[in-house]
PDB file of C-alpha atoms and ligand atoms in Angstrom:
ATOM      1  CA  PHE A 844      38.387 -69.453  14.839  1.00 81.00           C
ATOM      2  CA  ARG A 845      40.036 -72.068  17.230  1.00 87.00           C
ATOM      3  CA  LYS A 846      39.198 -75.036  15.115  1.00 89.00           C
ATOM      4  CA  ALA A 847      39.977 -73.433  11.874  1.00 89.00           C
ATOM      5  CA  VAL A 848      43.258 -72.389  12.943  1.00 91.00           C
ATOM      6  CA  ARG A 849      43.920 -75.873  13.805  1.00 92.00           C
ATOM      7  CA  GLY A 850      42.789 -77.230  10.621  1.00 91.00           C
ATOM      8  CA  GLU A 851      40.134 -79.396  12.286  1.00 92.00           C
ATOM      9  CA  PRO A 852      37.009 -79.911  10.437  1.00 92.00           C
ATOM     10  CA  LEU A 853      34.350 -76.905  10.413  1.00 92.00           C
ATOM     11  CA  PRO A 854      30.302 -76.801  10.234  1.00 91.00           C
ATOM     12  CA  ARG A 855      29.101 -75.275   7.642  1.00 89.00           C
ATOM     13  CA  VAL A 856      27.021 -73.030   9.276  1.00 88.00           C
ATOM     14  CA  VAL A 857      28.110 -71.139  12.400  1.00 85.00           C
ATOM     15  CA  GLU A 858      24.940 -69.368  14.577  1.00 80.00           C
ATOM     16  CA  GLY A 859      25.679 -66.583  16.935  1.00 79.00           C
ATOM     17  CA  GLY A 860      24.230 -64.363  18.552  1.00 78.00           C
ATOM     18  CA  PRO A 861      24.868 -60.088  18.598  1.00 78.00           C
ATOM     19  CA  THR A 862      28.799 -59.801  19.900  1.00 82.00           C
ATOM     20  CA  PRO A 863      28.857 -57.310  23.069  1.00 83.00           C
ATOM     21  CA  LEU A 864      30.376 -53.825  21.845  1.00 85.00           C
ATOM     22  CA  GLU A 865      33.514 -54.887  24.082  1.00 85.00           C
ATOM     23  CA  ARG A 866      34.190 -57.727  22.323  1.00 86.00           C
ATOM     24  CA  ILE A 867      34.212 -56.322  18.777  1.00 87.00           C
ATOM     25  CA  PRO A 868      38.319 -55.952  18.217  1.00 86.00           C
ATOM     26  CA  ALA A 869      39.585 -52.917  16.569  1.00 85.00           C
ATOM     27  CA  ILE A 870      41.221 -53.108  13.232  1.00 89.00           C
ATOM     28  CA  ARG A 871      44.999 -53.476  12.916  1.00 89.00           C
ATOM     29  CA  ASN A 872      45.617 -52.374   9.356  1.00 91.00           C
ATOM     30  CA  PRO A 873      43.629 -50.282   6.566  1.00 91.00           C
ATOM     31  CA  THR A 874      40.373 -52.076   5.314  1.00 93.00           C
ATOM     32  CA  ILE A 875      39.185 -51.509   1.448  1.00 91.00           C
ATOM     33  CA  ASN A 876      37.764 -48.515   0.737  1.00 89.00           C
ATOM     34  CA  GLY A 877      39.235 -47.473   4.219  1.00 93.00           C
ATOM     35  CA  ILE A 878      35.332 -48.545   5.565  1.00 95.00           C
ATOM     36  CA  VAL A 879      34.754 -47.940   9.645  1.00 96.00           C
ATOM     37  CA  GLU A 880      32.326 -49.726  11.091  1.00 95.00           C
ATOM     38  CA  VAL A 881      30.242 -47.240  13.398  1.00 96.00           C
ATOM     39  CA  ALA A 882      27.426 -49.383  14.521  1.00 95.00           C
ATOM     40  CA  ARG A 883      25.996 -52.578  13.929  1.00 91.00           C
ATOM     41  CA  GLY A 884      22.168 -53.974  13.665  1.00 89.00           C
ATOM     42  CA  CYS A 885      19.432 -51.553  12.792  1.00 90.00           C
ATOM     43  CA  GLY A 886      15.993 -52.543  14.628  1.00 87.00           C
ATOM     44  CA  ARG A 887      13.477 -51.883  12.410  1.00 92.00           C
ATOM     45  CA  GLY A 888      12.796 -54.987  11.634  1.00 89.00           C
ATOM     46  CA  CYS A 889      12.137 -55.700   8.097  1.00 93.00           C
ATOM     47  CA  ARG A 890      11.082 -59.314   7.512  1.00 91.00           C
ATOM     48  CA  PHE A 891      12.714 -59.731   4.824  1.00 90.00           C
ATOM     49  CA  CYS A 892      16.361 -58.754   6.298  1.00 89.00           C
ATOM     50  CA  VAL A 893      18.255 -61.272   8.434  1.00 78.00           C
ATOM     51  CA  PRO A 894      21.166 -59.778  10.313  1.00 60.00           C
ATOM     52  CA  THR A 895      20.244 -56.260  10.407  1.00 61.00           C
ATOM     53  CA  GLN A 896      16.986 -56.836  12.571  1.00 65.00           C
ATOM     54  CA  ARG A 897      19.437 -57.286  15.106  1.00 74.00           C
ATOM     55  CA  TYR A 898      19.161 -54.703  17.450  1.00 83.00           C
ATOM     56  CA  LEU A 899      21.455 -51.630  17.121  1.00 90.00           C
ATOM     57  CA  ARG A 900      24.761 -50.621  19.080  1.00 91.00           C
ATOM     58  CA  SER A 901      26.842 -47.832  18.118  1.00 95.00           C
ATOM     59  CA  LEU A 902      30.528 -48.194  18.641  1.00 95.00           C
ATOM     60  CA  PRO A 903      32.366 -45.252  20.714  1.00 94.00           C
ATOM     61  CA  LEU A 904      33.344 -42.801  19.441  1.00 95.00           C
ATOM     62  CA  GLU A 905      37.226 -43.457  20.677  1.00 94.00           C
ATOM     63  CA  LYS A 906      37.582 -46.922  19.028  1.00 94.00           C
ATOM     64  CA  ILE A 907      36.243 -45.305  15.365  1.00 95.00           C
ATOM     65  CA  ARG A 908      38.813 -42.375  16.205  1.00 94.00           C
ATOM     66  CA  GLU A 909      41.314 -45.077  16.062  1.00 93.00           C
ATOM     67  CA  GLU A 910      40.224 -47.151  13.242  1.00 94.00           C
ATOM     68  CA  ILE A 911      39.756 -43.845  11.092  1.00 94.00           C
ATOM     69  CA  ARG A 912      43.686 -43.397  12.487  1.00 93.00           C
ATOM     70  CA  VAL A 913      44.517 -46.746  11.375  1.00 92.00           C
ATOM     71  CA  ASN A 914      42.694 -45.861   7.953  1.00 91.00           C
ATOM     72  CA  ARG A 915      44.995 -42.942   7.144  1.00 86.00           C
ATOM     73  CA  ALA A 916      47.053 -44.965   4.685  1.00 81.00           C
ATOM     74  CA  ALA A 917      43.804 -45.559   2.944  1.00 79.00           C
ATOM     75  CA  ASP A 918      43.056 -42.329   0.665  1.00 82.00           C
ATOM     76  CA  HIS A 919      39.069 -42.419   1.450  1.00 89.00           C
ATOM     77  CA  LEU A 920      36.555 -43.671   4.482  1.00 94.00           C
ATOM     78  CA  LEU A 921      33.642 -45.325   4.499  1.00 96.00           C
ATOM     79  CA  ILE A 922      31.315 -44.746   7.437  1.00 97.00           C
ATOM     80  CA  HIS A 923      29.448 -47.822   7.698  1.00 97.00           C
ATOM     81  CA  ALA A 924      26.338 -48.420   9.586  1.00 96.00           C
ATOM     82  CA  GLU A 925      22.896 -49.347   8.285  1.00 94.00           C
ATOM     83  CA  ASP A 926      22.024 -46.493   8.737  1.00 96.00           C
ATOM     84  CA  VAL A 927      24.964 -43.676   9.496  1.00 97.00           C
ATOM     85  CA  LEU A 928      21.903 -41.111  10.720  1.00 98.00           C
ATOM     86  CA  ARG A 929      20.751 -43.758  13.531  1.00 97.00           C
ATOM     87  CA  TYR A 930      24.363 -43.675  14.777  1.00 97.00           C
ATOM     88  CA  GLY A 931      24.530 -43.103  19.097  1.00 96.00           C
ATOM     89  CA  ALA A 932      20.587 -43.178  18.705  1.00 96.00           C
ATOM     90  CA  LYS A 933      18.788 -44.817  21.485  1.00 93.00           C
ATOM     91  CA  GLY A 934      15.523 -44.824  19.869  1.00 92.00           C
ATOM     92  CA  ILE A 935      14.399 -44.685  16.045  1.00 95.00           C
ATOM     93  CA  LEU A 936      14.998 -40.955  16.271  1.00 96.00           C
ATOM     94  CA  PRO A 937      18.363 -39.776  14.800  1.00 97.00           C
ATOM     95  CA  GLU A 938      20.900 -37.992  17.702  1.00 97.00           C
ATOM     96  CA  GLU A 939      21.990 -35.361  15.585  1.00 97.00           C
ATOM     97  CA  GLU A 940      24.411 -34.206  17.920  1.00 97.00           C
ATOM     98  CA  ARG A 941      26.154 -37.624  18.064  1.00 97.00           C
ATOM     99  CA  VAL A 942      25.649 -38.208  14.275  1.00 98.00           C
ATOM    100  CA  LEU A 943      27.597 -34.222  13.740  1.00 98.00           C
ATOM    101  CA  ALA A 944      30.466 -35.498  16.518  1.00 97.00           C
ATOM    102  CA  LEU A 945      30.933 -38.734  14.357  1.00 97.00           C
ATOM    103  CA  PHE A 946      30.977 -36.901  11.092  1.00 97.00           C
ATOM    104  CA  ARG A 947      33.179 -34.328  12.540  1.00 97.00           C
ATOM    105  CA  GLU A 948      35.747 -36.801  13.470  1.00 95.00           C
ATOM    106  CA  ALA A 949      35.600 -37.887   9.912  1.00 94.00           C
ATOM    107  CA  ALA A 950      36.130 -34.289   8.427  1.00 95.00           C
ATOM    108  CA  GLU A 951      38.843 -33.556  11.297  1.00 93.00           C
ATOM    109  CA  SER A 952      40.844 -36.802   9.304  1.00 92.00           C
ATOM    110  CA  GLY A 953      41.066 -34.722   6.465  1.00 91.00           C
ATOM    111  CA  LEU A 954      40.197 -38.086   4.477  1.00 92.00           C
ATOM    112  CA  ASP A 955      37.448 -37.910   1.687  1.00 93.00           C
ATOM    113  CA  THR A 956      34.751 -39.543   3.029  1.00 95.00           C
ATOM    114  CA  SER A 957      31.113 -41.055   2.213  1.00 95.00           C
ATOM    115  CA  ALA A 958      28.912 -43.208   4.060  1.00 97.00           C
ATOM    116  CA  SER A 959      27.563 -46.575   3.411  1.00 97.00           C
ATOM    117  CA  HIS A 960      23.606 -46.524   3.982  1.00 97.00           C
ATOM    118  CA  ALA A 961      21.196 -44.530   5.129  1.00 98.00           C
ATOM    119  CA  ALA A 962      17.289 -44.353   6.125  1.00 98.00           C
ATOM    120  CA  PHE A 963      14.761 -42.301   4.363  1.00 98.00           C
ATOM    121  CA  ALA A 964      12.649 -42.063   7.203  1.00 98.00           C
ATOM    122  CA  SER A 965      15.765 -40.766   9.166  1.00 98.00           C
ATOM    123  CA  VAL A 966      16.109 -38.195   6.757  1.00 98.00           C
ATOM    124  CA  ALA A 967      12.747 -36.669   7.466  1.00 98.00           C
ATOM    125  CA  SER A 968      12.506 -36.916  10.735  1.00 97.00           C
ATOM    126  CA  ALA A 969      16.269 -35.016  10.804  1.00 97.00           C
ATOM    127  CA  PRO A 970      15.574 -32.579   7.901  1.00 94.00           C
ATOM    128  CA  SER A 971      18.687 -30.253   9.043  1.00 96.00           C
ATOM    129  CA  LEU A 972      20.984 -33.429   9.676  1.00 98.00           C
ATOM    130  CA  VAL A 973      21.663 -34.048   6.414  1.00 97.00           C
ATOM    131  CA  GLN A 974      22.565 -30.469   5.305  1.00 97.00           C
ATOM    132  CA  ARG A 975      24.814 -30.076   8.069  1.00 97.00           C
ATOM    133  CA  ILE A 976      27.035 -33.036   7.640  1.00 97.00           C
ATOM    134  CA  SER A 977      27.141 -31.753   3.975  1.00 97.00           C
ATOM    135  CA  GLU A 978      28.475 -28.136   5.021  1.00 96.00           C
ATOM    136  CA  MET A 979      31.258 -29.959   7.554  1.00 96.00           C
ATOM    137  CA  LEU A 980      32.575 -32.273   4.516  1.00 96.00           C
ATOM    138  CA  GLY A 981      32.560 -29.910   1.775  1.00 95.00           C
ATOM    139  CA  VAL A 982      29.611 -31.463   0.347  1.00 96.00           C
ATOM    140  CA  GLY A 983      28.687 -29.819  -3.507  1.00 93.00           C
ATOM    141  CA  SER A 984      32.406 -28.550  -4.029  1.00 93.00           C
ATOM    142  CA  ARG A 985      33.705 -29.021  -6.868  1.00 89.00           C
ATOM    143  CA  GLU A 986      36.597 -31.213  -5.097  1.00 88.00           C
ATOM    144  CA  LYS A 987      33.199 -33.199  -3.615  1.00 92.00           C
ATOM    145  CA  PRO A 988      30.042 -32.562  -5.828  1.00 93.00           C
ATOM    146  CA  MET A 989      28.071 -34.949  -4.478  1.00 94.00           C
ATOM    147  CA  PHE A 990      27.930 -37.809  -1.678  1.00 96.00           C
ATOM    148  CA  GLY A 991      26.418 -41.192  -2.395  1.00 95.00           C
ATOM    149  CA  VAL A 992      24.759 -43.432   0.215  1.00 97.00           C
ATOM    150  CA  GLN A 993      22.673 -46.652  -0.591  1.00 97.00           C
ATOM    151  CA  MET A 994      19.512 -46.305   0.538  1.00 98.00           C
ATOM    152  CA  GLY A 995      16.169 -48.720   0.472  1.00 97.00           C
ATOM    153  CA  ILE A 996      12.714 -47.612  -0.903  1.00 98.00           C
ATOM    154  CA  GLU A 997      11.664 -51.443  -1.498  1.00 98.00           C
ATOM    155  CA  THR A 998       8.273 -50.606  -2.247  1.00 98.00           C
ATOM    156  CA  GLY A 999       5.818 -47.438  -2.947  1.00 98.00           C
ATOM    157  CA  SER A1000       2.828 -49.776  -1.653  1.00 98.00           C
ATOM    158  CA  PRO A1001       1.749 -48.525   1.789  1.00 98.00           C
ATOM    159  CA  SER A1002      -0.155 -51.769   2.185  1.00 98.00           C
ATOM    160  CA  LEU A1003       3.143 -53.922   1.633  1.00 98.00           C
ATOM    161  CA  VAL A1004       5.078 -51.537   4.174  1.00 98.00           C
ATOM    162  CA  GLU A1005       2.194 -52.241   6.862  1.00 97.00           C
ATOM    163  CA  ARG A1006       2.852 -56.187   6.315  1.00 96.00           C
ATOM    164  CA  HIS A1007       6.472 -56.449   5.561  1.00 96.00           C
ATOM    165  CA  MET A1008       8.601 -53.484   6.921  1.00 96.00           C
ATOM    166  CA  ARG A1009       6.159 -51.778   9.542  1.00 95.00           C
ATOM    167  CA  GLY A1010       9.382 -49.998  11.001  1.00 95.00           C
ATOM    168  CA  LYS A1011      11.084 -48.804   8.178  1.00 96.00           C
ATOM    169  CA  ALA A1012       8.556 -45.934   8.059  1.00 98.00           C
ATOM    170  CA  LEU A1013       8.787 -45.158  11.739  1.00 97.00           C
ATOM    171  CA  PRO A1014       8.349 -42.535  12.937  1.00 97.00           C
ATOM    172  CA  PHE A1015       5.891 -42.222  10.326  1.00 98.00           C
ATOM    173  CA  SER A1016       2.930 -44.711   9.092  1.00 98.00           C
ATOM    174  CA  PRO A1017       3.242 -47.628   6.326  1.00 98.00           C
ATOM    175  CA  GLU A1018       0.526 -45.038   4.356  1.00 98.00           C
ATOM    176  CA  GLU A1019       3.020 -41.752   4.741  1.00 98.00           C
ATOM    177  CA  TRP A1020       5.722 -44.012   3.435  1.00 98.00           C
ATOM    178  CA  PRO A1021       5.191 -42.720  -0.277  1.00 98.00           C
ATOM    179  CA  GLU A1022       5.401 -39.001   0.830  1.00 98.00           C
ATOM    180  CA  VAL A1023       8.442 -39.630   3.233  1.00 98.00           C
ATOM    181  CA  VAL A1024      10.414 -41.019   0.226  1.00 98.00           C
ATOM    182  CA  VAL A1025       9.945 -38.107  -2.108  1.00 98.00           C
ATOM    183  CA  ARG A1026      10.126 -35.633   0.921  1.00 98.00           C
ATOM    184  CA  ALA A1027      13.283 -37.318   1.629  1.00 98.00           C
ATOM    185  CA  HIS A1028      14.521 -37.244  -1.560  1.00 98.00           C
ATOM    186  CA  GLY A1029      14.388 -33.407  -1.782  1.00 98.00           C
ATOM    187  CA  ILE A1030      15.876 -33.246   1.321  1.00 98.00           C
ATOM    188  CA  LEU A1031      19.070 -35.128   0.080  1.00 98.00           C
ATOM    189  CA  ALA A1032      18.978 -33.145  -3.108  1.00 97.00           C
ATOM    190  CA  ASP A1033      19.339 -29.742  -1.642  1.00 97.00           C
ATOM    191  CA  SER A1034      22.411 -31.250  -0.212  1.00 97.00           C
ATOM    192  CA  ARG A1035      23.889 -32.775  -2.914  1.00 97.00           C
ATOM    193  CA  TRP A1036      23.459 -36.557  -1.579  1.00 98.00           C
ATOM    194  CA  VAL A1037      22.699 -39.029  -4.501  1.00 97.00           C
ATOM    195  CA  PRO A1038      20.248 -41.736  -3.219  1.00 98.00           C
ATOM    196  CA  CYS A1039      21.572 -45.347  -4.736  1.00 98.00           C
ATOM    197  CA  SER A1040      18.656 -47.257  -3.723  1.00 98.00           C
ATOM    198  CA  THR A1041      16.635 -50.749  -4.116  1.00 98.00           C
ATOM    199  CA  LEU A1042      13.388 -51.860  -4.736  1.00 98.00           C
ATOM    200  CA  VAL A1043      12.300 -55.351  -3.733  1.00 97.00           C
ATOM    201  CA  LEU A1044       9.785 -57.059  -6.507  1.00 98.00           C
ATOM    202  CA  GLY A1045       7.833 -60.197  -5.517  1.00 97.00           C
ATOM    203  CA  LEU A1046       7.509 -59.436  -1.624  1.00 97.00           C
ATOM    204  CA  PRO A1047       4.981 -62.220  -0.365  1.00 96.00           C
ATOM    205  CA  GLY A1048       1.287 -60.845  -0.954  1.00 96.00           C
ATOM    206  CA  GLU A1049       2.059 -58.443  -3.707  1.00 97.00           C
ATOM    207  CA  THR A1050      -0.620 -57.617  -5.750  1.00 97.00           C
ATOM    208  CA  GLU A1051      -0.604 -55.656  -9.113  1.00 97.00           C
ATOM    209  CA  GLU A1052      -1.780 -52.543  -7.878  1.00 98.00           C
ATOM    210  CA  ASP A1053       1.077 -52.931  -5.485  1.00 98.00           C
ATOM    211  CA  VAL A1054       3.655 -52.985  -8.451  1.00 98.00           C
ATOM    212  CA  ARG A1055       1.699 -50.252 -10.003  1.00 98.00           C
ATOM    213  CA  LYS A1056       2.077 -47.691  -6.729  1.00 98.00           C
ATOM    214  CA  THR A1057       5.507 -48.751  -6.994  1.00 98.00           C
ATOM    215  CA  ARG A1058       6.057 -47.775 -10.271  1.00 98.00           C
ATOM    216  CA  GLU A1059       4.236 -44.506  -9.798  1.00 98.00           C
ATOM    217  CA  LEU A1060       6.697 -43.646  -6.863  1.00 98.00           C
ATOM    218  CA  VAL A1061       9.724 -43.992  -9.096  1.00 98.00           C
ATOM    219  CA  GLU A1062       8.134 -41.862 -11.861  1.00 98.00           C
ATOM    220  CA  ARG A1063       7.641 -39.253  -8.792  1.00 98.00           C
ATOM    221  CA  LEU A1064      10.975 -39.087  -8.294  1.00 98.00           C
ATOM    222  CA  GLY A1065      12.277 -38.592 -11.983  1.00 97.00           C
ATOM    223  CA  GLU A1066      13.308 -34.944 -10.664  1.00 97.00           C
ATOM    224  CA  PHE A1067      15.924 -36.214  -8.418  1.00 98.00           C
ATOM    225  CA  GLU A1068      19.256 -37.599  -9.071  1.00 97.00           C
ATOM    226  CA  SER A1069      19.381 -41.130  -7.648  1.00 98.00           C
ATOM    227  CA  LEU A1070      19.443 -44.620  -9.311  1.00 98.00           C
ATOM    228  CA  ILE A1071      17.139 -47.000  -8.499  1.00 98.00           C
ATOM    229  CA  ILE A1072      18.187 -51.085  -8.529  1.00 98.00           C
ATOM    230  CA  PRO A1073      14.915 -53.303  -8.480  1.00 97.00           C
ATOM    231  CA  LEU A1074      15.935 -56.638  -6.704  1.00 97.00           C
ATOM    232  CA  PHE A1075      13.856 -59.744  -6.487  1.00 97.00           C
ATOM    233  CA  PHE A1076      12.456 -61.107  -3.013  1.00 97.00           C
ATOM    234  CA  VAL A1077      14.632 -63.501  -1.646  1.00 95.00           C
ATOM    235  CA  PRO A1078      13.280 -66.034   1.452  1.00 94.00           C
ATOM    236  CA  VAL A1079      15.034 -64.995   4.542  1.00 89.00           C
ATOM    237  CA  GLY A1080      14.428 -64.165   8.083  1.00 82.00           C
ATOM    238  CA  SER A1081      10.504 -64.336   8.940  1.00 86.00           C
ATOM    239  CA  LEU A1082       9.797 -64.858   5.008  1.00 90.00           C
ATOM    240  CA  SER A1083      12.214 -67.952   5.084  1.00 87.00           C
ATOM    241  CA  GLY A1084       9.060 -70.134   4.430  1.00 91.00           C
ATOM    242  CA  GLU A1085       8.235 -68.464   0.890  1.00 94.00           C
ATOM    243  CA  ARG A1086       9.270 -69.421  -2.338  1.00 94.00           C
ATOM    244  CA  PHE A1087      11.844 -67.290  -4.408  1.00 96.00           C
ATOM    245  CA  PHE A1088      10.907 -64.613  -6.729  1.00 97.00           C
ATOM    246  CA  THR A1089      12.306 -65.480 -10.128  1.00 96.00           C
ATOM    247  CA  ALA A1090      12.374 -63.855 -13.922  1.00 94.00           C
ATOM    248  CA  LYS A1091       9.597 -66.403 -14.619  1.00 94.00           C
ATOM    249  CA  ASP A1092       7.168 -64.262 -11.790  1.00 96.00           C
ATOM    250  CA  LEU A1093       7.305 -61.582 -13.472  1.00 96.00           C
ATOM    251  CA  ARG A1094       4.128 -60.270 -14.658  1.00 96.00           C
ATOM    252  CA  ALA A1095       2.976 -57.346 -17.229  1.00 97.00           C
ATOM    253  CA  GLU A1096       3.080 -54.317 -14.643  1.00 97.00           C
ATOM    254  CA  HIS A1097       6.469 -55.675 -13.254  1.00 98.00           C
ATOM    255  CA  TRP A1098       7.907 -54.992 -16.532  1.00 97.00           C
ATOM    256  CA  ARG A1099       6.583 -51.864 -16.481  1.00 98.00           C
ATOM    257  CA  LEU A1100       8.409 -50.924 -13.318  1.00 98.00           C
ATOM    258  CA  TYR A1101      11.564 -52.184 -14.667  1.00 97.00           C
ATOM    259  CA  ALA A1102      11.166 -49.814 -17.634  1.00 97.00           C
ATOM    260  CA  ALA A1103      10.310 -47.141 -15.268  1.00 98.00           C
ATOM    261  CA  CYS A1104      13.827 -47.848 -13.164  1.00 98.00           C
ATOM    262  CA  VAL A1105      15.699 -48.003 -16.117  1.00 97.00           C
ATOM    263  CA  ARG A1106      14.623 -45.124 -17.721  1.00 97.00           C
ATOM    264  CA  HIS A1107      14.932 -42.942 -14.581  1.00 98.00           C
ATOM    265  CA  ASP A1108      18.591 -44.667 -13.963  1.00 97.00           C
ATOM    266  CA  PHE A1109      19.383 -43.367 -18.230  1.00 96.00           C
ATOM    267  CA  ARG A1110      18.555 -39.984 -16.754  1.00 96.00           C
ATOM    268  CA  TRP A1111      21.226 -39.579 -14.349  1.00 96.00           C
ATOM    269  CA  ILE A1112      23.855 -41.631 -15.405  1.00 94.00           C
ATOM    270  CA  GLY A1113      25.378 -39.023 -17.352  1.00 91.00           C
ATOM    271  CA  ARG A1114      25.152 -36.819 -14.738  1.00 92.00           C
ATOM    272  CA  LEU A1115      26.796 -39.448 -12.451  1.00 93.00           C
ATOM    273  CA  ILE A1116      29.437 -39.763 -14.348  1.00 91.00           C
ATOM    274  CA  ARG A1117      30.737 -36.565 -15.286  1.00 90.00           C
ATOM    275  CA  GLU A1118      30.839 -35.872 -11.362  1.00 89.00           C
ATOM    276  CA  HIS A1119      31.946 -39.338 -10.889  1.00 88.00           C
ATOM    277  CA  PHE A1120      35.188 -38.775 -13.437  1.00 89.00           C
ATOM    278  CA  ARG A1121      35.723 -34.905 -13.265  1.00 87.00           C
ATOM    279  CA  ASP A1122      39.172 -35.239 -13.727  1.00 87.00           C
ATOM    280  CA  SER A1123      39.315 -37.708 -16.626  1.00 90.00           C
ATOM    281  CA  ARG A1124      38.014 -36.036 -19.779  1.00 91.00           C
ATOM    282  CA  VAL A1125      38.993 -39.815 -21.368  1.00 93.00           C
ATOM    283  CA  LYS A1126      37.195 -41.981 -18.899  1.00 92.00           C
ATOM    284  CA  ARG A1127      33.876 -39.135 -18.858  1.00 92.00           C
ATOM    285  CA  LEU A1128      34.113 -39.770 -22.810  1.00 92.00           C
ATOM    286  CA  LEU A1129      34.594 -43.115 -23.376  1.00 93.00           C
ATOM    287  CA  THR A1130      31.837 -44.104 -20.086  1.00 92.00           C
ATOM    288  CA  GLY A1131      29.381 -41.464 -21.821  1.00 91.00           C
ATOM    289  CA  MET A1132      30.209 -43.340 -25.133  1.00 93.00           C
ATOM    290  CA  LEU A1133      29.242 -46.747 -23.508  1.00 93.00           C
ATOM    291  CA  VAL A1134      25.617 -45.391 -22.015  1.00 92.00           C
ATOM    292  CA  GLY A1135      24.936 -44.159 -25.162  1.00 93.00           C
ATOM    293  CA  VAL A1136      25.206 -47.353 -26.761  1.00 95.00           C
ATOM    294  CA  MET A1137      23.435 -49.436 -24.401  1.00 94.00           C
ATOM    295  CA  ARG A1138      20.367 -46.671 -24.258  1.00 94.00           C
ATOM    296  CA  ARG A1139      20.351 -46.614 -28.035  1.00 96.00           C
ATOM    297  CA  ARG A1140      20.163 -50.730 -27.874  1.00 95.00           C
ATOM    298  CA  LEU A1141      17.920 -51.032 -25.088  1.00 95.00           C
ATOM    299  CA  GLU A1142      15.142 -48.506 -26.231  1.00 96.00           C
ATOM    300  CA  PRO A1143      12.966 -51.437 -28.448  1.00 96.00           C
ATOM    301  CA  TYR A1144      13.410 -53.507 -25.529  1.00 96.00           C
ATOM    302  CA  LEU A1145      11.803 -50.908 -22.884  1.00 97.00           C
ATOM    303  CA  ARG A1146       9.377 -49.638 -25.374  1.00 97.00           C
ATOM    304  CA  ARG A1147       8.109 -53.495 -24.900  1.00 97.00           C
ATOM    305  CA  MET A1148       8.536 -53.582 -21.315  1.00 97.00           C
ATOM    306  CA  GLU A1149       6.583 -50.358 -21.484  1.00 97.00           C
ATOM    307  CA  GLU A1150       3.671 -52.166 -23.038  1.00 96.00           C
ATOM    308  CA  GLY A1151       3.887 -54.809 -20.267  1.00 96.00           C
ATOM    309  CA  GLU A1152       5.445 -56.943 -22.753  1.00 95.00           C
ATOM    310  CA  SER A1153       8.925 -59.101 -21.616  1.00 94.00           C
ATOM    311  CA  PRO A1154      11.452 -58.348 -23.427  1.00 92.00           C
ATOM    312  CA  LEU A1155      13.194 -61.773 -23.275  1.00 87.00           C
ATOM    313  CA  PRO A1156      13.440 -64.015 -25.693  1.00 81.00           C
TER     314      PRO A1156
HETATM  315  S1  SF4 B1956      15.645 -50.618   7.486  1.00 71.25           S
HETATM  316 FE1  SF4 B1956      17.086 -51.697   6.121  1.00 71.25          FE
HETATM  317  S2  SF4 B1956      18.772 -52.803   7.112  1.00 71.25           S
HETATM  318 FE2  SF4 B1956      17.211 -52.174   8.344  1.00 71.25          FE
HETATM  319  S3  SF4 B1956      16.027 -53.769   8.898  1.00 71.25           S
HETATM  320 FE3  SF4 B1956      14.910 -53.197   7.031  1.00 71.25          FE
HETATM  321  S4  SF4 B1956      15.920 -53.560   5.339  1.00 71.25           S
HETATM  322 FE4  SF4 B1956      17.216 -54.479   7.082  1.00 71.25          FE
END
C-alpha cells in the first residue's frame, strides 16, 4: 500500500497469509449494502475454492457492534461470512449461542438484516438455529417475508463430494450429502429462508452418472422455494493444474441438468418477485411480464435440452 501511495510500480500479484484478527482494521464509513464482515476463512477445505480454505477466524462482537453502528447510515445490514452459522465456532459444528448473540446485535440495530452465505451442513447439524434467528429478525412477517442467503450444493454425487469437498458435508459423510441438502432445504423453508445455491459442472473426474445424480437432487428440491445456479468448474486452489470446463464440454446429461435448473428457477421466480417487490405493484407487473416472455421464448430450447440436445446454434 505504501508503494501504491508513493506511485511506485506495483507487482501484478501480491501474495500474503491470513491477517491476524487484531490487524483487521475497522471500517470508517458505511459500506455498500451495509455489509459487515463477521468472520474470515472457512476451513471446510473444498479443493476448488482458494481463499476460503484458510482457517476460520471470527471477529470480536465489540468490533462488529462498532461496524453496525457505522453502517446505521445505510438502511440495510448484510452480515458477511462464508458461513454465518459458524460464527464463533471452534470446530465444524455451529456454536448456537454465539451465532444468536451476533444476530441479536443486528436485530437490536433496528436495521433490515440479511446474511451473505451459509452452509447446508451447518443448517442440518443445528436444526433449531435458523428458526431462532428468524424469530429474532421477524422473518416471515409482512415486512420481511423471507430471508435470502447464498449457499453451495455443487453436486449431488457422493463420489465427487468424497473426492473434492469432503469437508463441505461434515459432520456428515459424503454419502449423506444429498440427504443433508434436502433436509436442510426443509429446515430453511420452515423458517422462510430462501437459498440461492450454486452447482459446479465439470469437476475433475466427473462422470455422466455424477451429473445424473445432481439432476435428480435438483428435481427433489422442486418443492422448496429457492434458486439454483449451475456454474462451470474453474481450475484454482489445489485443482489449479486441471483444465477449465467450457461450453464445448457440455454433454447430454449436462443439458438435462441445465434444463432442470431453469425449470426449478422459473417455478419460484414469480413468488420471489412478488415478495421482493411487495410494495410496488408496477415493478411486480413489469418483472412478472418479463419473466413470462422469457419463459415462453425459452420453452422450445428447454425441450431440446431435456432431450439431451444442445440448444446452441
Ligand atoms: S464450504 Fe464453501 S467457502 Fe468453504 S471451502 Fe467449501 S466452497 Fe469454499
